[in-house]
Short mmCIF file of C-alpha atoms in Angstrom, two decimals:
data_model
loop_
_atom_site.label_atom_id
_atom_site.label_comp_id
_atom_site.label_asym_id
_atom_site.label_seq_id
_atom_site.Cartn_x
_atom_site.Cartn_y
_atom_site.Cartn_z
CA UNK A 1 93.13 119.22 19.23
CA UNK A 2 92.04 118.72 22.64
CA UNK A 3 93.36 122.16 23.89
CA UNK A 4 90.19 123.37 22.05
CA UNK A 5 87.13 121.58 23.05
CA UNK A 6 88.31 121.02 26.84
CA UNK A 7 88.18 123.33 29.72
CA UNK A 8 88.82 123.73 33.14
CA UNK A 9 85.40 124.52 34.20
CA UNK A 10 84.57 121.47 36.16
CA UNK A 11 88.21 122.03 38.47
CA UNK A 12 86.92 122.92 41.85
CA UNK A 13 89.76 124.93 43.26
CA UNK A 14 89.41 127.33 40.14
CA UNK A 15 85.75 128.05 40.68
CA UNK A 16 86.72 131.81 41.40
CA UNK A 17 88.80 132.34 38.25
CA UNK A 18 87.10 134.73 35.32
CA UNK A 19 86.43 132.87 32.10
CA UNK A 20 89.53 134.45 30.34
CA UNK A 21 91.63 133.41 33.26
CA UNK A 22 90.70 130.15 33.50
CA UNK A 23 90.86 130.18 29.42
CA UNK A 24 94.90 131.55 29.40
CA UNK A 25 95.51 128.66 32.41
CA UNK A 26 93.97 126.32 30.07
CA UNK A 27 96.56 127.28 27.46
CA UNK A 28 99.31 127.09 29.75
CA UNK A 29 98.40 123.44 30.44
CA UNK A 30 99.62 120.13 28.79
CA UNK A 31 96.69 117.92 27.65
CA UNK A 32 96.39 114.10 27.78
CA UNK A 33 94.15 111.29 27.64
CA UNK A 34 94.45 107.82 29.48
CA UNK A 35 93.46 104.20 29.28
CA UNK A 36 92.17 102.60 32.83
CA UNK A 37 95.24 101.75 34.45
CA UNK A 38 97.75 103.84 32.96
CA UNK A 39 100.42 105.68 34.57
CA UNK A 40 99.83 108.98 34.61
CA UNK A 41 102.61 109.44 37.48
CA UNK A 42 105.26 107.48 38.14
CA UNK A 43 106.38 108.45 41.55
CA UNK A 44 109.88 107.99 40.58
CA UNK A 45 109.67 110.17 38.09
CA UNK A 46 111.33 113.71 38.23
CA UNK A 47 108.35 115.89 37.36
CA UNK A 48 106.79 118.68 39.14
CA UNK A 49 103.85 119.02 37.28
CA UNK A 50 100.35 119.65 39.13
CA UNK A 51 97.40 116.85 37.30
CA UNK A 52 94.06 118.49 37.20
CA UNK A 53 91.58 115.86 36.35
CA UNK A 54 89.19 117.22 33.80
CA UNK A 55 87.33 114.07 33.03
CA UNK A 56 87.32 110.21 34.48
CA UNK A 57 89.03 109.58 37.64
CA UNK A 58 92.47 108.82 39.03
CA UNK A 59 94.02 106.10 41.48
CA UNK A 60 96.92 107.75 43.56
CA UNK A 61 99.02 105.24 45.65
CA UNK A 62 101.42 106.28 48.25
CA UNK A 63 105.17 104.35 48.07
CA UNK A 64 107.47 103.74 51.21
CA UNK A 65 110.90 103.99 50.54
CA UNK A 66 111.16 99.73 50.36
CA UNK A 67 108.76 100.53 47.05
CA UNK A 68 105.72 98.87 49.29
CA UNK A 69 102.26 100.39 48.60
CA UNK A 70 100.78 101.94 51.61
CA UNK A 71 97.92 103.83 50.79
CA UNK A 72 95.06 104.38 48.39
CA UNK A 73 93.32 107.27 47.67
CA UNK A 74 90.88 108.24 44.72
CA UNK A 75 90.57 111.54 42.59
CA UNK A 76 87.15 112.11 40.66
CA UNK A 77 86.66 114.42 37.81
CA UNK A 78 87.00 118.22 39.13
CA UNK A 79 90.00 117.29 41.84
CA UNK A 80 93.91 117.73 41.19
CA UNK A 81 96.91 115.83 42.63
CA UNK A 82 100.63 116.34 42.82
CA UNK A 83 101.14 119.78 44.93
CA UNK A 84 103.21 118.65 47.47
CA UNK A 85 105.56 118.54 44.60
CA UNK A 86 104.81 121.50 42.48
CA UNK A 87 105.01 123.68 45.67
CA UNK A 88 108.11 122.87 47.50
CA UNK A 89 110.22 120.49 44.72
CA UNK A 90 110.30 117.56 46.61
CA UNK A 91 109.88 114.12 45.50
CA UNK A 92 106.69 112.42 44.43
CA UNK A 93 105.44 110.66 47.17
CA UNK A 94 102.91 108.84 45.08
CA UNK A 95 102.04 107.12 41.98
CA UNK A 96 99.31 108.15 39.94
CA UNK A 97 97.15 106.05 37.61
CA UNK A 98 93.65 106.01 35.46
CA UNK A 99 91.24 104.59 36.88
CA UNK A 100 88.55 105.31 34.16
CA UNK A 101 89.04 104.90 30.64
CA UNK A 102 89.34 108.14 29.00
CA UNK A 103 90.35 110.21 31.71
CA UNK A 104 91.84 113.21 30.63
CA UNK A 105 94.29 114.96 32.59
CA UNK A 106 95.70 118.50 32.30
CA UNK A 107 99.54 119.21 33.40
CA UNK A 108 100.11 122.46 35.32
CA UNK A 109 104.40 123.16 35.38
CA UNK A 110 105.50 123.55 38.60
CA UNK A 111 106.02 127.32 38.59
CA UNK A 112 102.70 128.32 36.74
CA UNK A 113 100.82 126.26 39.93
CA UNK A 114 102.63 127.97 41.90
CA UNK A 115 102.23 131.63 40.43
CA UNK A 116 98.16 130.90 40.38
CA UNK A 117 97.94 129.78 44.56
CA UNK A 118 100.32 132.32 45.15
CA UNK A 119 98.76 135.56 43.12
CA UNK A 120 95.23 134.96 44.41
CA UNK A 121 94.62 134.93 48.22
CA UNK A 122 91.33 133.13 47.90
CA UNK A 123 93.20 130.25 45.98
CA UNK A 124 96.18 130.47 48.30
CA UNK A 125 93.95 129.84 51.26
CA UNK A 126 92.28 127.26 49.82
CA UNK A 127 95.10 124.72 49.26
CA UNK A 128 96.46 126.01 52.72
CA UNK A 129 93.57 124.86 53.85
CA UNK A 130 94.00 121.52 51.42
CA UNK A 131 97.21 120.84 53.02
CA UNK A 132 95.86 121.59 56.77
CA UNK A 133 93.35 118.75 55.87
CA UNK A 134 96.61 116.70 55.27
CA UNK A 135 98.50 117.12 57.51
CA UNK A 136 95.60 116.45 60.14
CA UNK A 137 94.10 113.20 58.21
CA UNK A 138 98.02 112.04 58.91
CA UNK A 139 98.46 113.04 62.16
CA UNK A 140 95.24 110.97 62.90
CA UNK A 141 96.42 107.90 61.09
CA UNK A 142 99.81 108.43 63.39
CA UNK A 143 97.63 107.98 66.37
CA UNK A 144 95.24 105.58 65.15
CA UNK A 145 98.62 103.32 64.29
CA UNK A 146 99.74 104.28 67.83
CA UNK A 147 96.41 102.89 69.68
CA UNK A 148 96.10 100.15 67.69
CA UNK A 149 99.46 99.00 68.56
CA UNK A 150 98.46 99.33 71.94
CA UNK A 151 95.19 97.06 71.78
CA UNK A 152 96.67 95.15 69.74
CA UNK A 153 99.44 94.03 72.15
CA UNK A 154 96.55 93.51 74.98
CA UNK A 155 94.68 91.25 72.54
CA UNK A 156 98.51 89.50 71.73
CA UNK A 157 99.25 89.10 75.22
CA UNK A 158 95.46 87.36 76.31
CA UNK A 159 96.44 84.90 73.44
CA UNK A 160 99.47 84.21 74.65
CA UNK A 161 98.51 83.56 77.97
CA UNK A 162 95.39 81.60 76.48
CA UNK A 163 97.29 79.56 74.04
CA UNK A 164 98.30 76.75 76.47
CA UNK A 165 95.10 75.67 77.40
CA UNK A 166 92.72 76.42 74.58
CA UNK A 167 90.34 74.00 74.28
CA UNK A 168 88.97 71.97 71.02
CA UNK A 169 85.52 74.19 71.53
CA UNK A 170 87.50 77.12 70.19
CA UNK A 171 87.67 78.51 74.10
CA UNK A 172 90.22 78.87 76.17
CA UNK A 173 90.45 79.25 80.26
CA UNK A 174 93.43 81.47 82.36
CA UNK A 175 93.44 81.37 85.75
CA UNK A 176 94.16 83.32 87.83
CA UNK A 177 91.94 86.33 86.49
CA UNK A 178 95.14 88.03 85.33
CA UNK A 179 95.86 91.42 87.15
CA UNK A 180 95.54 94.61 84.57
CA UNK A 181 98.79 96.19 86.15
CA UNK A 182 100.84 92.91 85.22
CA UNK A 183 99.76 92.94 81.36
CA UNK A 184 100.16 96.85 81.41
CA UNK A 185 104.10 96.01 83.08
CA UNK A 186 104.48 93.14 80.43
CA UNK A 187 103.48 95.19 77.23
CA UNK A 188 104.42 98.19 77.65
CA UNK A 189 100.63 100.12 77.68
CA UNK A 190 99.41 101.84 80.74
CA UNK A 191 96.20 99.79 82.96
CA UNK A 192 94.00 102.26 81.76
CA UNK A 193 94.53 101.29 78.41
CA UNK A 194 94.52 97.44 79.39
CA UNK A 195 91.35 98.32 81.22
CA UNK A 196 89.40 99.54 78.24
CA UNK A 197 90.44 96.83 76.00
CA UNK A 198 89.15 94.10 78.21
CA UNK A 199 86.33 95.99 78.83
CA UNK A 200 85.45 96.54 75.01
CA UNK A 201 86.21 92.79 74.76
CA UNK A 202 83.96 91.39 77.30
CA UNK A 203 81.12 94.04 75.85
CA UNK A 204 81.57 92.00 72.57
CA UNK A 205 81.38 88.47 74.07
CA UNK A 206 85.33 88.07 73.13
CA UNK A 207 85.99 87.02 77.26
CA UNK A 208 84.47 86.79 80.30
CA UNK A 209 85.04 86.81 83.80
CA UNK A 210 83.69 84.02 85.52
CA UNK A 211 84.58 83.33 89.51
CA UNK A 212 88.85 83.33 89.37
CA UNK A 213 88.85 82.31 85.90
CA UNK A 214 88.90 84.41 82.83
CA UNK A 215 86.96 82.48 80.10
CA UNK A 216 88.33 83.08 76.42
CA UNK A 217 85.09 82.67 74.63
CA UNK A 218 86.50 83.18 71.34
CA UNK A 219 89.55 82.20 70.04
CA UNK A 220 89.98 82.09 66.93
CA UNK A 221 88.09 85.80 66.66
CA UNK A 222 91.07 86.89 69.35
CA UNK A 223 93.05 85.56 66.81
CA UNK A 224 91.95 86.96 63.82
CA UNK A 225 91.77 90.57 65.70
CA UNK A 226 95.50 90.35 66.31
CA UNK A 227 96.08 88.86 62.23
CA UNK A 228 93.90 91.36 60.80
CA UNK A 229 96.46 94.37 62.59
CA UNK A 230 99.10 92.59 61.67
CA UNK A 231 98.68 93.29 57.99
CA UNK A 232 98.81 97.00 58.55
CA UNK A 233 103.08 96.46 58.31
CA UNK B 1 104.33 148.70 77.64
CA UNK B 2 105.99 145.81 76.20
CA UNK B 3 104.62 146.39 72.82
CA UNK B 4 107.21 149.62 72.54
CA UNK B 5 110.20 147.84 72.90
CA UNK B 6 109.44 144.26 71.41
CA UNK B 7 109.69 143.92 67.82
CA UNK B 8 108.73 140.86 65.35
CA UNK B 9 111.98 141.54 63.49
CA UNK B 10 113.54 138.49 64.22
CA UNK B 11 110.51 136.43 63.15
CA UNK B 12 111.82 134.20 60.57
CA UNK B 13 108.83 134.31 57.79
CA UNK B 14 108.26 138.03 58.37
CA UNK B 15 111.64 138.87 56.94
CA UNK B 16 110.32 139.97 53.87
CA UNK B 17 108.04 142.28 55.29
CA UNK B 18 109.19 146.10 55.26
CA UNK B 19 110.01 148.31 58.77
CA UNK B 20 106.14 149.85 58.24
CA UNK B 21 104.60 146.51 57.37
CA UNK B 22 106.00 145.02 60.43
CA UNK B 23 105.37 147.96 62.78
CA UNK B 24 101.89 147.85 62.19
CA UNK B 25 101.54 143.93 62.23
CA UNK B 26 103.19 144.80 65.96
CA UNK B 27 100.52 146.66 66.56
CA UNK B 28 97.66 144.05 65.92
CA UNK B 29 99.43 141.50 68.11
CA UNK B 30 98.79 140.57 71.61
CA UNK B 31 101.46 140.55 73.34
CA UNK B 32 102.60 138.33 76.85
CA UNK B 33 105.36 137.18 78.56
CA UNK B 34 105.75 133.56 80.15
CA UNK B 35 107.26 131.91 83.18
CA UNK B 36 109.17 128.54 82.02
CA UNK B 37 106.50 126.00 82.35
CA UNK B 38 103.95 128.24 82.07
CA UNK B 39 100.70 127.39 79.27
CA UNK B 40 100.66 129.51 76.50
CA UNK B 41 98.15 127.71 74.55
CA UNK B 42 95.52 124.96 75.97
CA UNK B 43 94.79 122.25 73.53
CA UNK B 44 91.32 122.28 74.13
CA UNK B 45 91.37 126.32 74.31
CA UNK B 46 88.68 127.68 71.63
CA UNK B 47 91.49 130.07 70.43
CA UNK B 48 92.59 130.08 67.03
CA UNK B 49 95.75 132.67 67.61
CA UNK B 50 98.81 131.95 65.97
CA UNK B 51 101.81 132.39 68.10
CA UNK B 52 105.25 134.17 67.39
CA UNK B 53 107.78 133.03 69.79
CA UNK B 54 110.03 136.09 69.96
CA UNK B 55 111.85 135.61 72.90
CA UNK B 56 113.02 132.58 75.02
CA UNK B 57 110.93 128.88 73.18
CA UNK B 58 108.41 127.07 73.86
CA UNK B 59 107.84 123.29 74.17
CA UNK B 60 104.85 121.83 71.98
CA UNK B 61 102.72 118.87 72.84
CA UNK B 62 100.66 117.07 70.89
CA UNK B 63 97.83 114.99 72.33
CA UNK B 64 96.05 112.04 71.20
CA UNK B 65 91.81 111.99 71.33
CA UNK B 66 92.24 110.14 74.37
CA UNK B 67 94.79 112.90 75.92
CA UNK B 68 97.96 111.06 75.87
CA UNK B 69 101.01 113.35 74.72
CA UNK B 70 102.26 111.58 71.35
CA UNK B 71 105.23 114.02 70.43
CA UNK B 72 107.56 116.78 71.38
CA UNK B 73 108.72 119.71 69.43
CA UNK B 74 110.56 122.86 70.56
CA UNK B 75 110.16 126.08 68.79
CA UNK B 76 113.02 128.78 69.31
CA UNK B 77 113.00 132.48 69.79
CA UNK B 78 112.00 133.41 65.50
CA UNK B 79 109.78 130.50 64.84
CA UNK B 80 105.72 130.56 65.44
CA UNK B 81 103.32 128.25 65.80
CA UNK B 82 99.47 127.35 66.03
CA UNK B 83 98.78 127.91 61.90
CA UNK B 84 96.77 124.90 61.39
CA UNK B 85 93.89 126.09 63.68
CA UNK B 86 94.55 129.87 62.28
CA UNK B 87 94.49 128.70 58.69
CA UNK B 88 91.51 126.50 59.26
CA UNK B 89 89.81 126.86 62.14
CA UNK B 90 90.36 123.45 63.04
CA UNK B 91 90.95 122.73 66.82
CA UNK B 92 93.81 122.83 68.00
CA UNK B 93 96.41 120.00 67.87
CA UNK B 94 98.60 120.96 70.74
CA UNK B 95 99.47 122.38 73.77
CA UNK B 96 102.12 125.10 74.05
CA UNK B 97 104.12 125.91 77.03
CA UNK B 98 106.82 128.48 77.38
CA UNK B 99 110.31 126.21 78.19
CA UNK B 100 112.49 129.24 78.81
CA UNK B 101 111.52 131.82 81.65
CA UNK B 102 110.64 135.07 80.12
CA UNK B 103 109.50 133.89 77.10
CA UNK B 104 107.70 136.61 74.74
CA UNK B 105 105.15 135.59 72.49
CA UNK B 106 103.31 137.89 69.91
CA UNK B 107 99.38 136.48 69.62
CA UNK B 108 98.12 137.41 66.02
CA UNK B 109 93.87 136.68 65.38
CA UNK B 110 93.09 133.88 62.72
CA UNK B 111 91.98 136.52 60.68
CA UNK B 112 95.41 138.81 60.29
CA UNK B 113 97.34 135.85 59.61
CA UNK B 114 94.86 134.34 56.99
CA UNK B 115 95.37 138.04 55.54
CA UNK B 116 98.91 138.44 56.34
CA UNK B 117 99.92 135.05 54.51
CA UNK B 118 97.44 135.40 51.45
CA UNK B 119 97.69 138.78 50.39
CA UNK B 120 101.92 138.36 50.09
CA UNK B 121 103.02 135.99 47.37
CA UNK B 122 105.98 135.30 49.11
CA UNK B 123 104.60 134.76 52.01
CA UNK B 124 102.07 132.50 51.00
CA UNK B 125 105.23 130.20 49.66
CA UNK B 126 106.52 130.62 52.64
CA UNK B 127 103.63 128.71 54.10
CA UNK B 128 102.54 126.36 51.80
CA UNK B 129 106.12 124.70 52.14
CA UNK B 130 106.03 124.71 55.64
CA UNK B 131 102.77 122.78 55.17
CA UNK B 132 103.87 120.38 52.75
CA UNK B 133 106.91 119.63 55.40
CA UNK B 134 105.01 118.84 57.97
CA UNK B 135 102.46 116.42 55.36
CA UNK B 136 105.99 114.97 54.44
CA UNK B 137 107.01 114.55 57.91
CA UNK B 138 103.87 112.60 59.14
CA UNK B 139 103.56 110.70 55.97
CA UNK B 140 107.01 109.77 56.83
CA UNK B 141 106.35 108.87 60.54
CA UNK B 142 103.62 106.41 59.31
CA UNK B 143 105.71 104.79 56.80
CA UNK B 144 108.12 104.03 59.92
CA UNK B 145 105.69 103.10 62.23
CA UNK B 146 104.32 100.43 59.14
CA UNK B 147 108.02 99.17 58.88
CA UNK B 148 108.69 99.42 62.23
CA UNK B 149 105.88 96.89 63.07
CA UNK B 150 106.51 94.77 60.58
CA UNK B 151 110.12 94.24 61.33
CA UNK B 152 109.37 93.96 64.84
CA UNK B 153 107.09 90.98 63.95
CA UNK B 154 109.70 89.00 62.43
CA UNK B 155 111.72 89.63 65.80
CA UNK B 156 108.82 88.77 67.92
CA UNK B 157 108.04 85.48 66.15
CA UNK B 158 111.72 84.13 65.90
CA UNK B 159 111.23 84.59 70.15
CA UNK B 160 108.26 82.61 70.18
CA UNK B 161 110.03 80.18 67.73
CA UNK B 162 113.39 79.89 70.46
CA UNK B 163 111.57 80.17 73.69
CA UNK B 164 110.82 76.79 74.26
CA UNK B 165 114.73 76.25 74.01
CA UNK B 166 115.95 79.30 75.51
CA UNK B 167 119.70 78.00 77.37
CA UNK B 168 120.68 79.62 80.60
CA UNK B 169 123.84 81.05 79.05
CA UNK B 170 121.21 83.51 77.36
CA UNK B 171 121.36 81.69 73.87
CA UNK B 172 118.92 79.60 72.14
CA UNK B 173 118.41 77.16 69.50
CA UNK B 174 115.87 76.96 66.50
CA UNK B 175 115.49 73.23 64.80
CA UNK B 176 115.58 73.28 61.78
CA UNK B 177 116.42 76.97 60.94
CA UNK B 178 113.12 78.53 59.72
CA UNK B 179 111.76 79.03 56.30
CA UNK B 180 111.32 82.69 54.99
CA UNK B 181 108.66 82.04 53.70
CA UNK B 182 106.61 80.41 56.33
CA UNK B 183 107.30 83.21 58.56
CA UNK B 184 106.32 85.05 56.28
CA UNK B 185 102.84 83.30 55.98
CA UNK B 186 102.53 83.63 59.65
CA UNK B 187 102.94 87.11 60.62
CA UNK B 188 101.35 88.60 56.91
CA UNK B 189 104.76 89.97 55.96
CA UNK B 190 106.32 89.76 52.64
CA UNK B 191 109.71 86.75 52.31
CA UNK B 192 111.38 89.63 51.41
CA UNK B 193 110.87 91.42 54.60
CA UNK B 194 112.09 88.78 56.51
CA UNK B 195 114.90 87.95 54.30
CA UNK B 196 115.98 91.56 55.19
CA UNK B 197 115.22 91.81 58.89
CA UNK B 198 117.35 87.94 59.37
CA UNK B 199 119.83 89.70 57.61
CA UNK B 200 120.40 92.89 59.51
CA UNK B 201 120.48 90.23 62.67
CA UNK B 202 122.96 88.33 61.47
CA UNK B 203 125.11 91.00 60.76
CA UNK B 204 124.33 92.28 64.28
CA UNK B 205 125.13 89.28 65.67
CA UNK B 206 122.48 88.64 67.09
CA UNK B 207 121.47 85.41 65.19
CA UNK B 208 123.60 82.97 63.75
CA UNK B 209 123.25 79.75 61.29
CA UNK B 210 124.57 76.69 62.37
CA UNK B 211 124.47 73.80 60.12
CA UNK B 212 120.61 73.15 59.88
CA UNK B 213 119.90 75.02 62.93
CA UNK B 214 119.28 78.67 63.87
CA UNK B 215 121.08 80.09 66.84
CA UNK B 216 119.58 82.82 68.53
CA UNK B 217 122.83 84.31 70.31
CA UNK B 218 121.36 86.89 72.19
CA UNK B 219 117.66 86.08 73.35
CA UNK B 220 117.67 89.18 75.92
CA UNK B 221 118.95 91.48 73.26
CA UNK B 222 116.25 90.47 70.91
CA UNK B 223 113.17 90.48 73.50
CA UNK B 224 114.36 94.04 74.39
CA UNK B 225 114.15 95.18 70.27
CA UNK B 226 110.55 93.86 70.62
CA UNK B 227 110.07 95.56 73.88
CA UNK B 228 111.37 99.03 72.88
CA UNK B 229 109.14 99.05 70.20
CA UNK B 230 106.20 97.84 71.61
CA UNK B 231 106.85 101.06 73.86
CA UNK B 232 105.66 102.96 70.82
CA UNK B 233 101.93 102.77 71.85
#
């Protein structure tokens, strides 16, 4: 059996647990072994249960509601995944796989996981602290997605005014210099904002001033700044 | 004094708590009242206080690195706020201002409410859920903003596609009517996307096929869906 020889030793959020605790949690558990790439989780699925990785690793990817894969995240050996879930009985918001061959997993029921971060304030602070984390690394990718969008509309716009006369050089020429309150009015940013970007642009040789003109040095790297945003949807 | 007559009875995850409990968690509070308008908490204050809002609300603003307010949230008289920073001594994510004149709020140290909401299993539930809500909520925000932008792309590209043709009756025409697919290609969506985001137009009205053509009926309406969102940033 596999109950017997593995343990829940190596699980970093149950470092503070007595051996005979950690032994009775181990009992509690469900124990199984995966082949790379197997679903572990399917994020449809209608279980609660918390994953503690024992051994291997796991892949977790977050779904949209259109099914679309937004986000990647890995869990090594020692970690655990699914307490959104297990705590408040909400649906999966991600799928979890094997990424290592052999990777054995232990199942927590909902209840139990939350009985053990409940019953023990050192636990119960540490996954509050677990989900602070979360909630902050999203909150940062909220405004990350919210400046971006904002450069990213100051590089769209220089292209668009550049398009008509880019040259076979890869370079392009507007003139007038265009004002930074006129591009702020036209995309919606404010001129500070439109101020930086061109600043950060012309410190990495992207444009240049030169007399009334502004000089599109390159391109296709303009270009490829706006693409490369682009595949964030 | 005001601590005599104000009470934290009304405070929403402290319900749980008996008449003795909450007495003396009274007691350990700092207690103030607010003019509407007034700061409560600075988001670049060092303090680590989380707030009960027993009388009147307060308005909450969170800030971007680069200072710019990003969202709005109102807390009513039972609610509290600030646990991030109190659960993890994080800084803070927010600014606080009463909205109400003669708003009360109850100040409790990082260190009672760490206590307070791990030594209570109950409490600690309490928590945890309200954590995993707000994880759920941004997670959600970002999956918008993704979908948001790339839905907005399709609508920005069939402009580029009709503006050469744009009528002065406010219509314009798109010869031949454009592939999904090379759309698609050119703004790193999936067809799929764009099959879906044509569609919802079409049944909006606000493009129409014609025989091998593609009529944009409205050209205003759909550079203001482009605008509005591009005020996201």
């Amino acid at each position: 059996m596999e109950t017997v020889s593995a343990s829940l030793d190596r699980i970093a959020i149950l470092r503070t647990l007595d051996a005979d605790e950690r032994l009775a949690l181990t009992r509690q558990c469900r124990w199984r072994r995966f082949r790379a790439d197997e679903q572990i989780i399917d994020h449809l699925s209608d279980t609660r249960d918390v994953c503690f990785v024992v051994e291997g690793a796991v892949r977790v990817v977050s779904h949209s509601v259109s099914g679309r894969e937004i986000s990647f995240d890995e869990v090594e050996a020692g970690g655990f995944i699914g307490e959104l879930a297990a705590i408040d009985g909400g649906p999966r918001s991600a799928s979890v796989v094997a990424r290592d061959d052999n990777t054995l997993v232990a199942f927590l029921a909902p209840r139990a996981f939350q009985e053990l971060v409940t019953n023990r304030p050192e636990l119960a602070l540490m996954l509050m602290r677990r989900l602070c984390a979360m909630v902050r690394q999203a909150t940062e990718r909220i405004m990350d997605l919210s400046t971006l969008a904002a450069n990213n509309r100051v590089h769209a716009e220089l292209l668009r005014l550049a398009r008509p006369n880019r040259k076979p050089d890869g370079t392009a020429v507007i003139t007038p210099v265009p004002v930074h309150g006129d591009i702020a009015a036209r995309i919606s940013a404010t001129r500070e904002t439109v101020a930086r970007v061109m600043g950060e642009l012309t410190r990495d040789g992207v444009i240049e001033k030169r007399g009334s003109s502004l000089v599109i040095r390159a391109f296709d790297r303009l270009d490829e700044m706006v693409q490369e945003v682009r595949g964030v949807g």
